[in-house]
Each structure stands twice: as structure tokens, then as C-alpha cells.
Coordinates of N, CA, C and O in Angstrom, one line a residue:
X23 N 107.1 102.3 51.0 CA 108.2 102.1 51.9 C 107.8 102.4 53.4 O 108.2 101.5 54.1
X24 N 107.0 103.5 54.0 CA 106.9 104.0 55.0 C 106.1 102.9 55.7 O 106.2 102.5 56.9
X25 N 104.8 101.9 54.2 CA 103.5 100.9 54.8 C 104.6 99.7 55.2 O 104.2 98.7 55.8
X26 N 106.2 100.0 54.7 CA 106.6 98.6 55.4 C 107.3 98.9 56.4 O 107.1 98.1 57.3
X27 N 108.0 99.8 56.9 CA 108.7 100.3 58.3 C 107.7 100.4 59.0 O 108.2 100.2 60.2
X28 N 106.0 100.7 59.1 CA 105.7 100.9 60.1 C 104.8 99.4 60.6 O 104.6 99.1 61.8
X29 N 104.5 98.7 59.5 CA 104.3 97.3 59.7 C 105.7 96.3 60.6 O 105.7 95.5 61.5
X30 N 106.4 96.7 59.8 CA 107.6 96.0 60.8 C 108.0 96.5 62.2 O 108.5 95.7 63.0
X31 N 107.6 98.1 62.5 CA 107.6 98.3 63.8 C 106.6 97.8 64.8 O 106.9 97.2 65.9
X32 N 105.4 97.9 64.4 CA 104.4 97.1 64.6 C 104.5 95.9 65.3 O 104.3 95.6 66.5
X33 N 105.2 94.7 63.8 CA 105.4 93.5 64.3 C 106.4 93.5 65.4 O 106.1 92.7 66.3
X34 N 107.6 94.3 65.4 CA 108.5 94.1 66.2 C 107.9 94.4 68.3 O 107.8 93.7 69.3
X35 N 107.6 95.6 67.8 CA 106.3 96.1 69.1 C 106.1 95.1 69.8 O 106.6 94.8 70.9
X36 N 105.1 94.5 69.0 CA 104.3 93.2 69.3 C 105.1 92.0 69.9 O 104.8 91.5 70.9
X37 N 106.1 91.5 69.3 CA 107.0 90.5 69.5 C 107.8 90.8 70.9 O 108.3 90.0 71.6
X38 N 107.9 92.3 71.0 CA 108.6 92.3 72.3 C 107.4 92.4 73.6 O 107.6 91.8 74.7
X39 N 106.2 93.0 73.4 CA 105.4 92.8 74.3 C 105.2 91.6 74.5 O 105.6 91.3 75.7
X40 N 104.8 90.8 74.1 CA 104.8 89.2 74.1 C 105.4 88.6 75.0 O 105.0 88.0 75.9
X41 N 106.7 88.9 74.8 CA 108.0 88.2 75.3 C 107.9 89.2 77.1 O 108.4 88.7 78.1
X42 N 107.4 90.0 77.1 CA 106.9 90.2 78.5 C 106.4 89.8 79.6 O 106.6 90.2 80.8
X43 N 105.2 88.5 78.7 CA 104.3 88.0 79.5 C 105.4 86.8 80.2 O 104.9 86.4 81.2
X44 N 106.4 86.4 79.9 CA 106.6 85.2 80.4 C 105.7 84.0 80.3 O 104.6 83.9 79.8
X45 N 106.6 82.9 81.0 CA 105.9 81.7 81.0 C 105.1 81.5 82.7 O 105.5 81.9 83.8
X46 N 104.2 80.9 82.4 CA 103.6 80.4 83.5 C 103.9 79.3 84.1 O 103.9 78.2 83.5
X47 N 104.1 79.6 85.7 CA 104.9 78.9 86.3 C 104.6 77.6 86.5 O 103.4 77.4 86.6
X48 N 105.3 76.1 86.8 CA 104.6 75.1 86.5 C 104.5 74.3 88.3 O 104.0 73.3 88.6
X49 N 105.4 75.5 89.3 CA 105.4 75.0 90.9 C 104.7 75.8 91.3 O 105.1 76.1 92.4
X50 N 103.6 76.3 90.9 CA 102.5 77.6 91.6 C 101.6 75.8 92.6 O 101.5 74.6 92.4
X51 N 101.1 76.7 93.3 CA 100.1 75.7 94.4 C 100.3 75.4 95.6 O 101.3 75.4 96.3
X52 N 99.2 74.9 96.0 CA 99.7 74.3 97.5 C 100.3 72.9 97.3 O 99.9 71.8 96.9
X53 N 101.8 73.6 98.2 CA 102.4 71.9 98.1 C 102.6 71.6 99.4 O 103.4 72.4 99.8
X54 N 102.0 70.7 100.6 CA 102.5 71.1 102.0 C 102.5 72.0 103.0 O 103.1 72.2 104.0
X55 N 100.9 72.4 102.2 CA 100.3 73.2 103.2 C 101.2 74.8 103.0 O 101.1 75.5 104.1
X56 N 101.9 75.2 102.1 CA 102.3 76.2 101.7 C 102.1 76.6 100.0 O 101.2 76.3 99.2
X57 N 103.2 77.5 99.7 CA 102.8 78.1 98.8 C 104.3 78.6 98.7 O 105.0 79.2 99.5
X58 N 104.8 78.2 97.2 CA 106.5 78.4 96.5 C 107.0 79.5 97.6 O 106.4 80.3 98.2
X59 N 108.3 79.2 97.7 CA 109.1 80.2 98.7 C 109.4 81.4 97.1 O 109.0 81.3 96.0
X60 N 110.1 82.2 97.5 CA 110.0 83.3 96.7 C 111.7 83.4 96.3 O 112.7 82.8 96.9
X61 N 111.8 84.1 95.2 CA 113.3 84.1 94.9 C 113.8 84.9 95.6 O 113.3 85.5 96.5
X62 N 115.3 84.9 95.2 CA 116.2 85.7 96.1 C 115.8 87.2 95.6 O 115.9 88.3 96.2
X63 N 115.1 86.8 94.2 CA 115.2 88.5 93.8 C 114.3 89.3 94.5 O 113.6 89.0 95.4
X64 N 114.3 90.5 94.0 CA 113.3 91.5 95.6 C 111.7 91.7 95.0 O 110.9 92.2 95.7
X65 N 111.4 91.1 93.4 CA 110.2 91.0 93.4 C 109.2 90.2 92.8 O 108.7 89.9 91.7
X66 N 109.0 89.9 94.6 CA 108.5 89.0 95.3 C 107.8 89.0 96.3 O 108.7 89.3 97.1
X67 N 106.5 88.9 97.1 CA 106.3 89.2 98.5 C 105.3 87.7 99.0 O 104.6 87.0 98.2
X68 N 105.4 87.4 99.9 CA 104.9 86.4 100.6 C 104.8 86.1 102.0 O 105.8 86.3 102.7
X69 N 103.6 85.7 102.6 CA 103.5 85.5 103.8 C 104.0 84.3 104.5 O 104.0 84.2 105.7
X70 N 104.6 83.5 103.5 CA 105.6 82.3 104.1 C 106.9 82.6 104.2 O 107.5 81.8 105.0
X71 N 107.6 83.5 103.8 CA 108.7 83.8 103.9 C 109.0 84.4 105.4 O 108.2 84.8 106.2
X72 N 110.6 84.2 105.6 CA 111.0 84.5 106.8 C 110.5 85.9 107.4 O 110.8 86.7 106.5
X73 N 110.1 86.5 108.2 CA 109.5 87.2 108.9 C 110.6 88.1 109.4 O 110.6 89.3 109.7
X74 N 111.7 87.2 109.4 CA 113.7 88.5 109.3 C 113.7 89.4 108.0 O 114.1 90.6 107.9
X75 N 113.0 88.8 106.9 CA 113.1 88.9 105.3 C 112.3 90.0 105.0 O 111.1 89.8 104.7
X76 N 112.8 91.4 105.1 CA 112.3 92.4 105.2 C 111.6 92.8 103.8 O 110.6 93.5 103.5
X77 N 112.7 92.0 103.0 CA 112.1 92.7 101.6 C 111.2 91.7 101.3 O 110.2 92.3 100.8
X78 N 111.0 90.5 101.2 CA 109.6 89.8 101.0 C 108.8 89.0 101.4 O 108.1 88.1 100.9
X79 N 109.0 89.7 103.3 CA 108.0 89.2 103.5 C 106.5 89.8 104.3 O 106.7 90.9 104.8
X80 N 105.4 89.5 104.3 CA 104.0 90.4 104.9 C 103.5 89.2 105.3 O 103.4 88.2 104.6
X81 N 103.1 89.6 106.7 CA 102.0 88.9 107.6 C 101.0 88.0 106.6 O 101.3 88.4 105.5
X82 N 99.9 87.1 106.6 CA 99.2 86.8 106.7 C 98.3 87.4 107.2 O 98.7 88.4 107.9
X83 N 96.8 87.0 107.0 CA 95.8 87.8 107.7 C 94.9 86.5 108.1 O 94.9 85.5 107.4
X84 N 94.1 87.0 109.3 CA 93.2 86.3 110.0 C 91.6 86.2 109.1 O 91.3 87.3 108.8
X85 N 90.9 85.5 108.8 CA 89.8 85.2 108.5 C 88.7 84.9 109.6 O 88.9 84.2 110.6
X86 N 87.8 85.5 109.4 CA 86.5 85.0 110.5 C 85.6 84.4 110.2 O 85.1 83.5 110.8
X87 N 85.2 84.9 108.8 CA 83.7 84.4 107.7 C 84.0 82.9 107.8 O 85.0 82.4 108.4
X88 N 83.0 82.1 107.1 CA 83.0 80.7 106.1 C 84.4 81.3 105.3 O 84.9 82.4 105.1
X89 N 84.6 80.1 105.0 CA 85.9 79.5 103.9 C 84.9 79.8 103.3 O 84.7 81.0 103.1
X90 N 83.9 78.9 102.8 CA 83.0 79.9 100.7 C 82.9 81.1 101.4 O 83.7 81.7 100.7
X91 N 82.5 81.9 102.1 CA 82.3 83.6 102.0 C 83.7 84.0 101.8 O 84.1 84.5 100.7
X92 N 84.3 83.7 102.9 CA 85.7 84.5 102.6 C 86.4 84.4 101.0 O 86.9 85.4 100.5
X93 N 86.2 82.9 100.5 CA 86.9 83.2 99.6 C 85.9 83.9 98.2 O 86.5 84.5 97.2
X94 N 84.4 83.8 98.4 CA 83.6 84.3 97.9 C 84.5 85.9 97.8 O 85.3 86.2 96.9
X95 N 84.2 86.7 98.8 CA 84.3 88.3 98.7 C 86.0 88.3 98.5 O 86.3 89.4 98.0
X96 N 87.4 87.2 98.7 CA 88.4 87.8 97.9 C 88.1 87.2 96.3 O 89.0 87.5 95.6
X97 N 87.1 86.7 95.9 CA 87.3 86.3 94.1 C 86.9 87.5 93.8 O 87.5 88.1 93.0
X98 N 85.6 88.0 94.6 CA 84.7 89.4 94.2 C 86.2 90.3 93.9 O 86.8 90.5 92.8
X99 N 86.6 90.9 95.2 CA 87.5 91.8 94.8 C 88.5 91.9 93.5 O 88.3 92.7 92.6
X100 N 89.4 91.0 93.4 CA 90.5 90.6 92.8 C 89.6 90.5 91.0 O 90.2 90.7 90.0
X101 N 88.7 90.2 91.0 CA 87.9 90.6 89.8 C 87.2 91.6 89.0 O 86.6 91.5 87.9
X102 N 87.6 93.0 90.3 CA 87.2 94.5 90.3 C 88.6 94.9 89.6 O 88.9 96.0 89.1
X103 N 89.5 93.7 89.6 CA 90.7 94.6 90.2 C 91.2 94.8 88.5 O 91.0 93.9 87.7
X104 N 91.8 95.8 87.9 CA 92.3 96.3 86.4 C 93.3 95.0 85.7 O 94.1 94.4 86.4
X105 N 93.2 94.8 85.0 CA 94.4 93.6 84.0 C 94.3 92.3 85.1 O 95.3 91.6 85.5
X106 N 92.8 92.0 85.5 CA 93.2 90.7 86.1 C 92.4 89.4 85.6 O 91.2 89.4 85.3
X107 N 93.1 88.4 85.5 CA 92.9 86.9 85.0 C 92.9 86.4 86.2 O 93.8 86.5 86.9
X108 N 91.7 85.6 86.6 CA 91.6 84.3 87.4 C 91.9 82.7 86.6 O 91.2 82.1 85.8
X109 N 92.8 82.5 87.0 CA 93.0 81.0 86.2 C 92.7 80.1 87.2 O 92.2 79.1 86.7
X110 N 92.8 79.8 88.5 CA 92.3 78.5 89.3 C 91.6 79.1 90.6 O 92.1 79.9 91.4
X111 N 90.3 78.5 90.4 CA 89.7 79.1 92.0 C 88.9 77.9 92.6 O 88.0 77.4 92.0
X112 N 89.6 77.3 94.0 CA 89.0 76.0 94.2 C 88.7 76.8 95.5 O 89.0 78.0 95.8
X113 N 87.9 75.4 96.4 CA 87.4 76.2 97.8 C 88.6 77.1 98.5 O 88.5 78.3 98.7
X114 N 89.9 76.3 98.9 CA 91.1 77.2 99.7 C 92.0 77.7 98.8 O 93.1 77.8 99.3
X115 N 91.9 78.1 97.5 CA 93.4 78.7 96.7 C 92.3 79.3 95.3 O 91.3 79.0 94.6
X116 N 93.0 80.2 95.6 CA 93.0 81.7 94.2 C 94.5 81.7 93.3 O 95.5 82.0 93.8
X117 N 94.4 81.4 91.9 CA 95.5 82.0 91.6 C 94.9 82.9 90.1 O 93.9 82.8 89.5
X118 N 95.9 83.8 89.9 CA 95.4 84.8 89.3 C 96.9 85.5 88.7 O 98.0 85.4 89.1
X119 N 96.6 86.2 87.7 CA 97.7 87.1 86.8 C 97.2 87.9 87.1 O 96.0 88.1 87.4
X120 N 98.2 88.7 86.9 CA 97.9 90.5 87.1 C 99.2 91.3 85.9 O 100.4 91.2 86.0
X121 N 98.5 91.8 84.9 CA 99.4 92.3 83.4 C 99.4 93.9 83.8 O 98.3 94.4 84.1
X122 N 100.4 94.3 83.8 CA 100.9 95.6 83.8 C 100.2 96.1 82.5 O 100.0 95.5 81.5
X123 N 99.9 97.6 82.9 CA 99.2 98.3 81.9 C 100.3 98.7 80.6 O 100.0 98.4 79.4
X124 N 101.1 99.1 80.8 CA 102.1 98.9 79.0 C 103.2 98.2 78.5 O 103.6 97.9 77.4
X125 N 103.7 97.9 79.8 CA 104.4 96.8 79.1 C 104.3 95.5 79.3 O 105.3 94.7 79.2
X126 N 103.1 95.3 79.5 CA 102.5 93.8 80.0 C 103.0 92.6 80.6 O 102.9 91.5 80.3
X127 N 103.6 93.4 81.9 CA 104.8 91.8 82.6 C 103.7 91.7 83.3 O 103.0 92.6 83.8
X128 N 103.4 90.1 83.3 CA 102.6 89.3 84.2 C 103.5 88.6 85.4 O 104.6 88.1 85.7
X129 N 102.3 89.0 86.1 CA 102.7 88.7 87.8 C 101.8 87.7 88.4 O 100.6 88.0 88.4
X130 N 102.2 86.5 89.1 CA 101.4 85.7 89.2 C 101.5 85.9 90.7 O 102.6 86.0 91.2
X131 N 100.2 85.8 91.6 CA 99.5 85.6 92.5 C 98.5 84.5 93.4 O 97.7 83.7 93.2
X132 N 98.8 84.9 94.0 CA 98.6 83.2 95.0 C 97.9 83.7 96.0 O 98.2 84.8 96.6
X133 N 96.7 82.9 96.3 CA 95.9 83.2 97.8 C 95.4 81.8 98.2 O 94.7 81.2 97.5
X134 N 95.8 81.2 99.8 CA 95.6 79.9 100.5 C 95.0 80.4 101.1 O 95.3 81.5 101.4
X135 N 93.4 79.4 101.9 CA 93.2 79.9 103.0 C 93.5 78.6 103.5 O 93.1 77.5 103.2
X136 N 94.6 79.1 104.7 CA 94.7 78.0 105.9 C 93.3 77.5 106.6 O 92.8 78.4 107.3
X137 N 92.4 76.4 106.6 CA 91.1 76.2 107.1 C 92.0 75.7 108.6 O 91.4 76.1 109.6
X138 N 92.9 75.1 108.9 CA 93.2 75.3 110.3 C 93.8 76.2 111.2 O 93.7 76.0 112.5
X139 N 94.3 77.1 110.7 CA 94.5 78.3 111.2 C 93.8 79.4 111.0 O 94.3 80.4 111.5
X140 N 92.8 79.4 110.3 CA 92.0 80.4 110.1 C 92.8 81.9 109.4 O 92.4 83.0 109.8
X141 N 93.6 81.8 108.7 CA 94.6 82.5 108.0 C 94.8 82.7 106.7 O 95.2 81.7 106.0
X142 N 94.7 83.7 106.2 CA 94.8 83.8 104.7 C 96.2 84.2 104.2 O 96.7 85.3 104.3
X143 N 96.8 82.9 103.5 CA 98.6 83.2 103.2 C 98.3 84.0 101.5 O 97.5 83.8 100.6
X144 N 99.1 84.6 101.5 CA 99.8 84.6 99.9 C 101.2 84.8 99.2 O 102.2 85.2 99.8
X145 N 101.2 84.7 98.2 CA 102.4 85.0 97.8 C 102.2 85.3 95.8 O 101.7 84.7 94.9
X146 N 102.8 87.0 96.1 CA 102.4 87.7 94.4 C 104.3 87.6 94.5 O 105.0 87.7 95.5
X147 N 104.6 87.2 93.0 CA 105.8 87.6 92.5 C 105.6 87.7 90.8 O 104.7 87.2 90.1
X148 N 107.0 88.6 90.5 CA 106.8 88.9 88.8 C 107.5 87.5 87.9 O 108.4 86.7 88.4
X149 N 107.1 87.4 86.7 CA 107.5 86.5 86.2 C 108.8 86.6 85.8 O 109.4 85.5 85.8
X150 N 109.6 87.9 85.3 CA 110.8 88.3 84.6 C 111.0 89.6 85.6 O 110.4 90.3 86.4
X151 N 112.2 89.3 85.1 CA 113.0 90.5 85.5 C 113.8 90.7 87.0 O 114.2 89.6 87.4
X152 N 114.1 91.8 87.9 CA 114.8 91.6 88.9 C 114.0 92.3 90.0 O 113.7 92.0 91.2
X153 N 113.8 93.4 89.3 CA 113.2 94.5 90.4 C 111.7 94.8 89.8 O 111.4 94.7 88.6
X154 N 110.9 95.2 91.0 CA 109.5 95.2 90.6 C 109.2 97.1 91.0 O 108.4 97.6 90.3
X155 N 109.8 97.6 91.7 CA 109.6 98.6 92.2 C 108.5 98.6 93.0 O 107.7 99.5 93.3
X156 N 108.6 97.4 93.4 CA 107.3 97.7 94.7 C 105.9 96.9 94.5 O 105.2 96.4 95.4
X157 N 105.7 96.8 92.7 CA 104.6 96.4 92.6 C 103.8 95.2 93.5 O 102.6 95.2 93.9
X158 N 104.9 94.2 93.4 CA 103.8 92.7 94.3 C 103.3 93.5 95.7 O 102.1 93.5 96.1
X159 N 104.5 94.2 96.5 CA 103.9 94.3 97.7 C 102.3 95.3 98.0 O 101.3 95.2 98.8
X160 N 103.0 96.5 96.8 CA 101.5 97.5 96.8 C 100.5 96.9 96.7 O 99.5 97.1 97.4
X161 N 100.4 95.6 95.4 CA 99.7 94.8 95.2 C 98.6 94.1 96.4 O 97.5 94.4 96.7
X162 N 99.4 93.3 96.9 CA 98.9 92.9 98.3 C 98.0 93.9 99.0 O 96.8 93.9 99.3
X163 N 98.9 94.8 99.2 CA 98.6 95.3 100.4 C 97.3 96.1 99.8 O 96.5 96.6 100.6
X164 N 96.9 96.3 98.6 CA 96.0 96.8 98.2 C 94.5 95.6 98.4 O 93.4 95.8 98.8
X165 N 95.1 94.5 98.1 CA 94.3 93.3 97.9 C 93.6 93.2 99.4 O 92.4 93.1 99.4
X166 N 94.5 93.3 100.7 CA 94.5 93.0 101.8 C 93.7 94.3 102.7 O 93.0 94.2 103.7
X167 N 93.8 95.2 102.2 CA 93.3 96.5 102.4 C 91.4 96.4 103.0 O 90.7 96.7 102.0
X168 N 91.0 96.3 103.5 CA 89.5 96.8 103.8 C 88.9 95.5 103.4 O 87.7 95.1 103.2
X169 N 90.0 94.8 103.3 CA 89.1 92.9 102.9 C 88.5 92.8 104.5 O 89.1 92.8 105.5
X170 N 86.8 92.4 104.1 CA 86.7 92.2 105.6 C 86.0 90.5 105.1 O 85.0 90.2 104.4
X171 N 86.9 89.7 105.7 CA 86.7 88.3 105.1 C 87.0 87.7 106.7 O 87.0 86.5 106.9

């Protein structure tokens, strides 16, 4: 009796972690020389967003390197980086998941480089739920941190 309660906890476990990851988004990319506007909900952060938009929005950053270097040394990082999946890396866009260490909500991440403005946009938001507690922005800002691109 005990080998079937703990098998079914197990299964159950499992079935709810799952249901964590969400679906992957099918408007992720550049459409228009941007990158999806972000939901109303707060977790979310992006450099396209209104710059009034306190809760999601963060500057962009300037680039100096080559487009292949720059985006060279952000694949390097973001590949150092704990629970991370690169799923599309062309010369101007990175997109990438990032799985929370226990309860595995995936957060999908976006990096453009503007080649005529010389500017690196992004935008991290979570797949479920309302509140992130901060995560996409720390995210970023950790991403953006000592990047010398």
C-alpha cells in the first residue's frame, strides 16, 4: 500500500511540475523591428516598453563590438548561465528559456540587436502566472551586468 501512495505522489509531483513549464509562445521574434510588447501583468521586463512603464520597462544598451562578437560573447554568457536552453540563435536575435530551480516555471527571453542603432533590446517575461517577484528584471539586469559587447 505505502509502494502505491508513494508512486502516485510521485506521479502527481510530476504532473504538476510539468504543467509549470507552460507553452511556448508562438509571437516570440522580431516583428517590425521590435520584440512582443509585454503584458499588463508585472512579470515582464522589456526595453520596448513605455519608458513612463515603471514596472516593465529597462533601457536598452549600446553595443560597440561586430554584431558576430557581440552576439558571440552574449550566447557565451547566457550559456554559463544555471537552467538555461538556447532555442534560436541567428546573427541579430537570441531566444532562450530560463527554468526555475524547483518549480520549473519557464521564462522565455528575447535578445535583438538593433544593427542600426547599435543597441541591444530585450524583453524576458514568465510564461504563467501573475507575479514574478522580480525575477525577469534581476534576470536582465544580471544578463546586462559587466556585458562588455
Amino acid at each position: 500500500m505505502i509502494h502505491k501512495i508513494s508512486a502516485l505522489t510521485t506521479s502527481a509531483l510530476l504532473l504538476f511540475l510539468i504543467g509549470c513549464t507552460g507553452t511556448r509562445p508562438d509571437y516570440l521574434g522580431i516583428k517590425g523591428e521590435r520584440l512582443a510588447d509585454c503584458p499588463k501583468t508585472p512579470n515582464c521586463i522589456s526595453s520596448f516598453a513605455n519608458p513612463t512603464d515603471n514596472e516593465h520597462y529597462r533601457s536598452s544598451i549600446p553595443y560597440k563590438k561586430s554584431l558576430v562578437e557581440a552576439n558571440t560573447i552574449l550566447k557565451v554568457k547566457l550559456e554559463q548561465m544555471p537552467r538555461t536552453k538556447l532555442i534560436k540563435v541567428d546573427s541579430n536575435y537570441i531566444y532562450t528559456e530560463f527554468t526555475s530551480l524547483i518549480m520549473r516555471y519557464v521564462d522565455d527571453v528575447e535578445f535583438y540587436f538593433d544593427e542600426k542603432n547599435k543597441l541591444l533590446h530585450f524583453r524576458s517575461a514568465s510564461r504563467l502566472g501573475k507575479s514574478d517577484l522580480g525575477v525577469n528584471r534581476k534576470r536582465i539586469e544580471l544578463v546586462l551586468k559587466d556585458l562588455d559587447i
